[in-house]
Amino acid sequence: MCNLMQRVQQACDHAHRPASQVRVVAVSKTKPVSMIQEVYDGGHRHFGENYVQEFLEKAPQLPADIQWHFVGHLQSNKAKVLVANHLDRAVSGVGRQPLRVLVQVNTSGEESKSGVEPSECVHLAKHVKQDCSNLLFSGLMAISMRDYTSTPENLHVISSSGILDLRIWSRLLELTGFG
């Protein structure tokens, strides 16, 4: 973990950006509670779970000041709101701080990728913000194309996805409290 944090600091120095603006989330999916506790004992506080069931099993066994993030995908587009509601109810039963969630956006349009369509990200983020009191909308997450390069064709895929639309970003910034 120390090596990772040093690399983050170096990248921030190179980018002339304060490291305090970067949050490293240790994804703890499939890892035992003992390993998470070890990383916690080393000073790390942000952990991400990919599966609701693992979160529900692990969270009660670990310190209350851990900041949990849900990094898993939700199933079909039609089910995303229902799954968000289910996750909200599950988190309420654990009795912890709200679970931070990122809305995954499928910017490439690939069938193999999960996530909402760019045009749906504001709707889902708004639902989480307004209707899921045990979830905290924390931003967006996107996974690029496997063969992504800075070619005009690939940049066109991202720009045509709609995710670069400033109207979307202004609404998302309002939802996160930064707008």
PDB file of C-alpha atoms in Angstrom:
ATOM      1  CA  MET A   1       0.000   0.000   0.000  1.00  0.00           C
ATOM      2  CA  CYS A   2       2.893   2.358   0.772  1.00  0.00           C
ATOM      3  CA  ASN A   3       4.311   1.811  -2.718  1.00  0.00           C
ATOM      4  CA  LEU A   4       0.940   2.612  -4.263  1.00  0.00           C
ATOM      5  CA  MET A   5       0.566   5.801  -2.253  1.00  0.00           C
ATOM      6  CA  GLN A   6       4.091   6.871  -3.292  1.00  0.00           C
ATOM      7  CA  ARG A   7       3.137   6.326  -6.938  1.00  0.00           C
ATOM      8  CA  VAL A   8      -0.031   8.393  -6.432  1.00  0.00           C
ATOM      9  CA  GLN A   9       2.056  11.181  -4.888  1.00  0.00           C
ATOM     10  CA  GLN A  10       4.517  11.085  -7.799  1.00  0.00           C
ATOM     11  CA  ALA A  11       1.690  11.226 -10.333  1.00  0.00           C
ATOM     12  CA  CYS A  12       0.133  14.159  -8.485  1.00  0.00           C
ATOM     13  CA  ASP A  13       3.466  15.968  -8.346  1.00  0.00           C
ATOM     14  CA  HIS A  14       3.884  15.405 -12.085  1.00  0.00           C
ATOM     15  CA  ALA A  15       0.362  16.714 -12.747  1.00  0.00           C
ATOM     16  CA  HIS A  16       0.802  19.680 -10.352  1.00  0.00           C
ATOM     17  CA  ARG A  17      -2.202  18.458  -8.400  1.00  0.00           C
ATOM     18  CA  PRO A  18      -2.508  18.041  -4.620  1.00  0.00           C
ATOM     19  CA  ALA A  19      -2.580  14.390  -3.574  1.00  0.00           C
ATOM     20  CA  SER A  20      -5.387  15.298  -1.185  1.00  0.00           C
ATOM     21  CA  GLN A  21      -7.685  15.527  -4.236  1.00  0.00           C
ATOM     22  CA  VAL A  22      -7.138  11.841  -5.041  1.00  0.00           C
ATOM     23  CA  ARG A  23      -8.936   9.090  -3.165  1.00  0.00           C
ATOM     24  CA  VAL A  24      -7.566   5.577  -3.327  1.00  0.00           C
ATOM     25  CA  VAL A  25     -10.236   2.960  -2.735  1.00  0.00           C
ATOM     26  CA  ALA A  26      -8.857  -0.464  -1.866  1.00  0.00           C
ATOM     27  CA  VAL A  27     -11.157  -2.925  -3.602  1.00  0.00           C
ATOM     28  CA  SER A  28     -11.601  -5.687  -1.070  1.00  0.00           C
ATOM     29  CA  LYS A  29     -13.843  -8.057  -3.025  1.00  0.00           C
ATOM     30  CA  THR A  30     -13.110 -11.714  -2.291  1.00  0.00           C
ATOM     31  CA  LYS A  31     -10.533 -10.711   0.348  1.00  0.00           C
ATOM     32  CA  PRO A  32     -10.889 -12.030   3.894  1.00  0.00           C
ATOM     33  CA  VAL A  33     -11.794  -9.730   6.773  1.00  0.00           C
ATOM     34  CA  SER A  34      -8.327 -10.320   8.284  1.00  0.00           C
ATOM     35  CA  MET A  35      -6.636  -8.851   5.196  1.00  0.00           C
ATOM     36  CA  ILE A  36      -8.929  -5.820   5.170  1.00  0.00           C
ATOM     37  CA  GLN A  37      -8.208  -5.313   8.875  1.00  0.00           C
ATOM     38  CA  GLU A  38      -4.469  -5.422   8.147  1.00  0.00           C
ATOM     39  CA  VAL A  39      -4.767  -2.696   5.501  1.00  0.00           C
ATOM     40  CA  TYR A  40      -7.003  -0.713   7.863  1.00  0.00           C
ATOM     41  CA  ASP A  41      -4.391  -1.060  10.633  1.00  0.00           C
ATOM     42  CA  GLY A  42      -1.890   0.410   8.183  1.00  0.00           C
ATOM     43  CA  GLY A  43      -4.003   3.586   8.042  1.00  0.00           C
ATOM     44  CA  HIS A  44      -6.242   3.073   5.006  1.00  0.00           C
ATOM     45  CA  ARG A  45      -9.945   3.901   5.453  1.00  0.00           C
ATOM     46  CA  HIS A  46     -11.606   3.647   2.019  1.00  0.00           C
ATOM     47  CA  PHE A  47     -12.619   0.185   0.823  1.00  0.00           C
ATOM     48  CA  GLY A  48     -14.753  -0.950  -2.088  1.00  0.00           C
ATOM     49  CA  GLU A  49     -16.920  -4.022  -2.369  1.00  0.00           C
ATOM     50  CA  ASN A  50     -18.181  -5.476  -5.612  1.00  0.00           C
ATOM     51  CA  TYR A  51     -20.913  -7.671  -4.175  1.00  0.00           C
ATOM     52  CA  VAL A  52     -23.702  -6.593  -1.828  1.00  0.00           C
ATOM     53  CA  GLN A  53     -23.585  -9.915   0.055  1.00  0.00           C
ATOM     54  CA  GLU A  54     -19.843  -9.559   0.778  1.00  0.00           C
ATOM     55  CA  PHE A  55     -20.391  -6.031   2.058  1.00  0.00           C
ATOM     56  CA  LEU A  56     -23.191  -7.227   4.331  1.00  0.00           C
ATOM     57  CA  GLU A  57     -20.979 -10.001   5.723  1.00  0.00           C
ATOM     58  CA  LYS A  58     -17.779  -7.969   6.160  1.00  0.00           C
ATOM     59  CA  ALA A  59     -18.938  -4.514   7.296  1.00  0.00           C
ATOM     60  CA  PRO A  60     -20.246  -5.561  10.728  1.00  0.00           C
ATOM     61  CA  GLN A  61     -16.932  -7.302  11.484  1.00  0.00           C
ATOM     62  CA  LEU A  62     -14.777  -4.268  10.740  1.00  0.00           C
ATOM     63  CA  PRO A  63     -14.276  -0.827  12.346  1.00  0.00           C
ATOM     64  CA  ALA A  64     -17.148   1.605  12.008  1.00  0.00           C
ATOM     65  CA  ASP A  65     -15.020   4.417  10.570  1.00  0.00           C
ATOM     66  CA  ILE A  66     -14.320   2.561   7.315  1.00  0.00           C
ATOM     67  CA  GLN A  67     -15.713   4.478   4.350  1.00  0.00           C
ATOM     68  CA  TRP A  68     -17.349   1.837   2.148  1.00  0.00           C
ATOM     69  CA  HIS A  69     -17.800   2.264  -1.586  1.00  0.00           C
ATOM     70  CA  PHE A  70     -19.909   0.011  -3.787  1.00  0.00           C
ATOM     71  CA  VAL A  71     -18.032  -0.632  -7.017  1.00  0.00           C
ATOM     72  CA  GLY A  72     -20.131  -3.452  -8.481  1.00  0.00           C
ATOM     73  CA  HIS A  73     -22.309  -3.201 -11.523  1.00  0.00           C
ATOM     74  CA  LEU A  74     -26.061  -3.329 -11.553  1.00  0.00           C
ATOM     75  CA  GLN A  75     -27.834  -5.640 -13.959  1.00  0.00           C
ATOM     76  CA  SER A  76     -30.013  -4.533 -16.866  1.00  0.00           C
ATOM     77  CA  ASN A  77     -30.863  -0.877 -17.459  1.00  0.00           C
ATOM     78  CA  LYS A  78     -34.484  -1.439 -16.390  1.00  0.00           C
ATOM     79  CA  ALA A  79     -33.426  -3.087 -13.138  1.00  0.00           C
ATOM     80  CA  LYS A  80     -30.899  -0.469 -12.024  1.00  0.00           C
ATOM     81  CA  VAL A  81     -33.353   1.617  -9.989  1.00  0.00           C
ATOM     82  CA  LEU A  82     -34.798  -1.523  -8.379  1.00  0.00           C
ATOM     83  CA  VAL A  83     -31.326  -2.808  -7.511  1.00  0.00           C
ATOM     84  CA  ALA A  84     -30.376   0.602  -6.102  1.00  0.00           C
ATOM     85  CA  ASN A  85     -33.463   0.392  -3.883  1.00  0.00           C
ATOM     86  CA  HIS A  86     -32.500  -3.131  -2.763  1.00  0.00           C
ATOM     87  CA  LEU A  87     -28.946  -2.011  -1.993  1.00  0.00           C
ATOM     88  CA  ASP A  88     -30.321   0.966  -0.040  1.00  0.00           C
ATOM     89  CA  ARG A  89     -32.469  -1.330   2.132  1.00  0.00           C
ATOM     90  CA  ALA A  90     -29.596  -3.778   2.654  1.00  0.00           C
ATOM     91  CA  VAL A  91     -27.255  -1.014   3.807  1.00  0.00           C
ATOM     92  CA  SER A  92     -29.870   0.285   6.251  1.00  0.00           C
ATOM     93  CA  GLY A  93     -29.829  -3.120   7.965  1.00  0.00           C
ATOM     94  CA  VAL A  94     -26.085  -2.912   8.628  1.00  0.00           C
ATOM     95  CA  GLY A  95     -26.415   0.309  10.635  1.00  0.00           C
ATOM     96  CA  ARG A  96     -23.441   2.126   9.127  1.00  0.00           C
ATOM     97  CA  GLN A  97     -22.768   5.431   7.424  1.00  0.00           C
ATOM     98  CA  PRO A  98     -24.269   5.709   3.939  1.00  0.00           C
ATOM     99  CA  LEU A  99     -22.509   3.590   1.336  1.00  0.00           C
ATOM    100  CA  ARG A 100     -20.742   5.639  -1.313  1.00  0.00           C
ATOM    101  CA  VAL A 101     -21.701   4.562  -4.819  1.00  0.00           C
ATOM    102  CA  LEU A 102     -20.403   5.380  -8.259  1.00  0.00           C
ATOM    103  CA  VAL A 103     -22.732   5.135 -11.221  1.00  0.00           C
ATOM    104  CA  GLN A 104     -20.993   3.137 -13.943  1.00  0.00           C
ATOM    105  CA  VAL A 105     -21.485   4.562 -17.418  1.00  0.00           C
ATOM    106  CA  ASN A 106     -21.014   2.508 -20.573  1.00  0.00           C
ATOM    107  CA  THR A 107     -19.237   5.143 -22.667  1.00  0.00           C
ATOM    108  CA  SER A 108     -18.093   2.730 -25.369  1.00  0.00           C
ATOM    109  CA  GLY A 109     -21.463   1.184 -26.176  1.00  0.00           C
ATOM    110  CA  GLU A 110     -19.911  -2.279 -25.958  1.00  0.00           C
ATOM    111  CA  GLU A 111     -22.352  -5.085 -25.123  1.00  0.00           C
ATOM    112  CA  SER A 112     -19.730  -6.714 -22.880  1.00  0.00           C
ATOM    113  CA  LYS A 113     -19.564  -3.644 -20.627  1.00  0.00           C
ATOM    114  CA  SER A 114     -21.933  -2.968 -17.782  1.00  0.00           C
ATOM    115  CA  GLY A 115     -23.253   0.422 -16.848  1.00  0.00           C
ATOM    116  CA  VAL A 116     -26.008   2.800 -17.763  1.00  0.00           C
ATOM    117  CA  GLU A 117     -26.224   4.544 -21.072  1.00  0.00           C
ATOM    118  CA  PRO A 118     -24.783   8.076 -20.821  1.00  0.00           C
ATOM    119  CA  SER A 119     -28.273   9.509 -21.316  1.00  0.00           C
ATOM    120  CA  GLU A 120     -29.483   7.590 -18.217  1.00  0.00           C
ATOM    121  CA  CYS A 121     -26.690   8.467 -15.760  1.00  0.00           C
ATOM    122  CA  VAL A 122     -28.331  11.639 -14.465  1.00  0.00           C
ATOM    123  CA  HIS A 123     -31.630   9.808 -13.877  1.00  0.00           C
ATOM    124  CA  LEU A 124     -29.985   7.025 -11.847  1.00  0.00           C
ATOM    125  CA  ALA A 125     -27.736   9.444  -9.937  1.00  0.00           C
ATOM    126  CA  LYS A 126     -30.761  11.599  -9.111  1.00  0.00           C
ATOM    127  CA  HIS A 127     -32.692   8.541  -7.890  1.00  0.00           C
ATOM    128  CA  VAL A 128     -29.809   7.516  -5.610  1.00  0.00           C
ATOM    129  CA  LYS A 129     -29.452  11.074  -4.289  1.00  0.00           C
ATOM    130  CA  GLN A 130     -33.152  11.699  -3.668  1.00  0.00           C
ATOM    131  CA  ASP A 131     -34.623   8.285  -2.882  1.00  0.00           C
ATOM    132  CA  CYS A 132     -31.854   6.163  -1.333  1.00  0.00           C
ATOM    133  CA  SER A 133     -30.967   7.691   2.036  1.00  0.00           C
ATOM    134  CA  ASN A 134     -28.459   4.922   2.815  1.00  0.00           C
ATOM    135  CA  LEU A 135     -26.526   5.483  -0.409  1.00  0.00           C
ATOM    136  CA  LEU A 136     -24.324   8.466  -1.204  1.00  0.00           C
ATOM    137  CA  PHE A 137     -23.893   9.292  -4.887  1.00  0.00           C
ATOM    138  CA  SER A 138     -20.166   9.966  -5.242  1.00  0.00           C
ATOM    139  CA  GLY A 139     -19.647  10.285  -8.983  1.00  0.00           C
ATOM    140  CA  LEU A 140     -19.266   8.335 -12.179  1.00  0.00           C
ATOM    141  CA  MET A 141     -17.116   5.407 -13.182  1.00  0.00           C
ATOM    142  CA  ALA A 142     -16.390   4.316 -16.736  1.00  0.00           C
ATOM    143  CA  ILE A 143     -14.286   1.517 -18.132  1.00  0.00           C
ATOM    144  CA  SER A 144     -12.724   2.353 -21.463  1.00  0.00           C
ATOM    145  CA  MET A 145     -12.469   0.134 -24.480  1.00  0.00           C
ATOM    146  CA  ARG A 146      -9.853  -2.579 -24.141  1.00  0.00           C
ATOM    147  CA  ASP A 147      -7.945  -1.330 -27.184  1.00  0.00           C
ATOM    148  CA  TYR A 148      -8.424   2.336 -26.364  1.00  0.00           C
ATOM    149  CA  THR A 149      -6.002   4.685 -28.021  1.00  0.00           C
ATOM    150  CA  SER A 150      -6.191   8.383 -28.699  1.00  0.00           C
ATOM    151  CA  THR A 151      -7.210   7.828 -32.301  1.00  0.00           C
ATOM    152  CA  PRO A 152      -9.906  10.082 -33.733  1.00  0.00           C
ATOM    153  CA  GLU A 153     -12.212   7.063 -34.070  1.00  0.00           C
ATOM    154  CA  ASN A 154     -12.053   6.208 -30.374  1.00  0.00           C
ATOM    155  CA  LEU A 155     -12.361   9.824 -29.297  1.00  0.00           C
ATOM    156  CA  HIS A 156     -15.459  10.032 -31.509  1.00  0.00           C
ATOM    157  CA  VAL A 157     -17.023   7.048 -29.687  1.00  0.00           C
ATOM    158  CA  ILE A 158     -16.615   8.834 -26.341  1.00  0.00           C
ATOM    159  CA  SER A 159     -17.772  12.217 -27.606  1.00  0.00           C
ATOM    160  CA  SER A 160     -20.778  10.722 -29.414  1.00  0.00           C
ATOM    161  CA  SER A 161     -21.768   8.813 -26.250  1.00  0.00           C
ATOM    162  CA  GLY A 162     -23.055  12.060 -24.771  1.00  0.00           C
ATOM    163  CA  ILE A 163     -21.001  11.790 -21.601  1.00  0.00           C
ATOM    164  CA  LEU A 164     -19.095  14.958 -22.500  1.00  0.00           C
ATOM    165  CA  ASP A 165     -22.339  16.959 -22.610  1.00  0.00           C
ATOM    166  CA  LEU A 166     -21.862  19.859 -20.206  1.00  0.00           C
ATOM    167  CA  ARG A 167     -25.555  19.782 -19.264  1.00  0.00           C
ATOM    168  CA  ILE A 168     -25.068  16.258 -17.901  1.00  0.00           C
ATOM    169  CA  TRP A 169     -22.002  17.343 -15.942  1.00  0.00           C
ATOM    170  CA  SER A 170     -23.693  20.397 -14.446  1.00  0.00           C
ATOM    171  CA  ARG A 171     -26.582  18.214 -13.198  1.00  0.00           C
ATOM    172  CA  LEU A 172     -24.165  15.619 -11.793  1.00  0.00           C
ATOM    173  CA  LEU A 173     -22.134  18.312 -10.031  1.00  0.00           C
ATOM    174  CA  GLU A 174     -25.323  19.586  -8.411  1.00  0.00           C
ATOM    175  CA  LEU A 175     -26.118  16.059  -7.189  1.00  0.00           C
ATOM    176  CA  THR A 176     -22.675  15.565  -5.649  1.00  0.00           C
ATOM    177  CA  GLY A 177     -22.809  18.929  -3.908  1.00  0.00           C
ATOM    178  CA  PHE A 178     -20.070  20.487  -6.032  1.00  0.00           C
ATOM    179  CA  GLY A 179     -22.379  22.442  -8.324  1.00  0.00           C
TER     180      GLY A 179
END
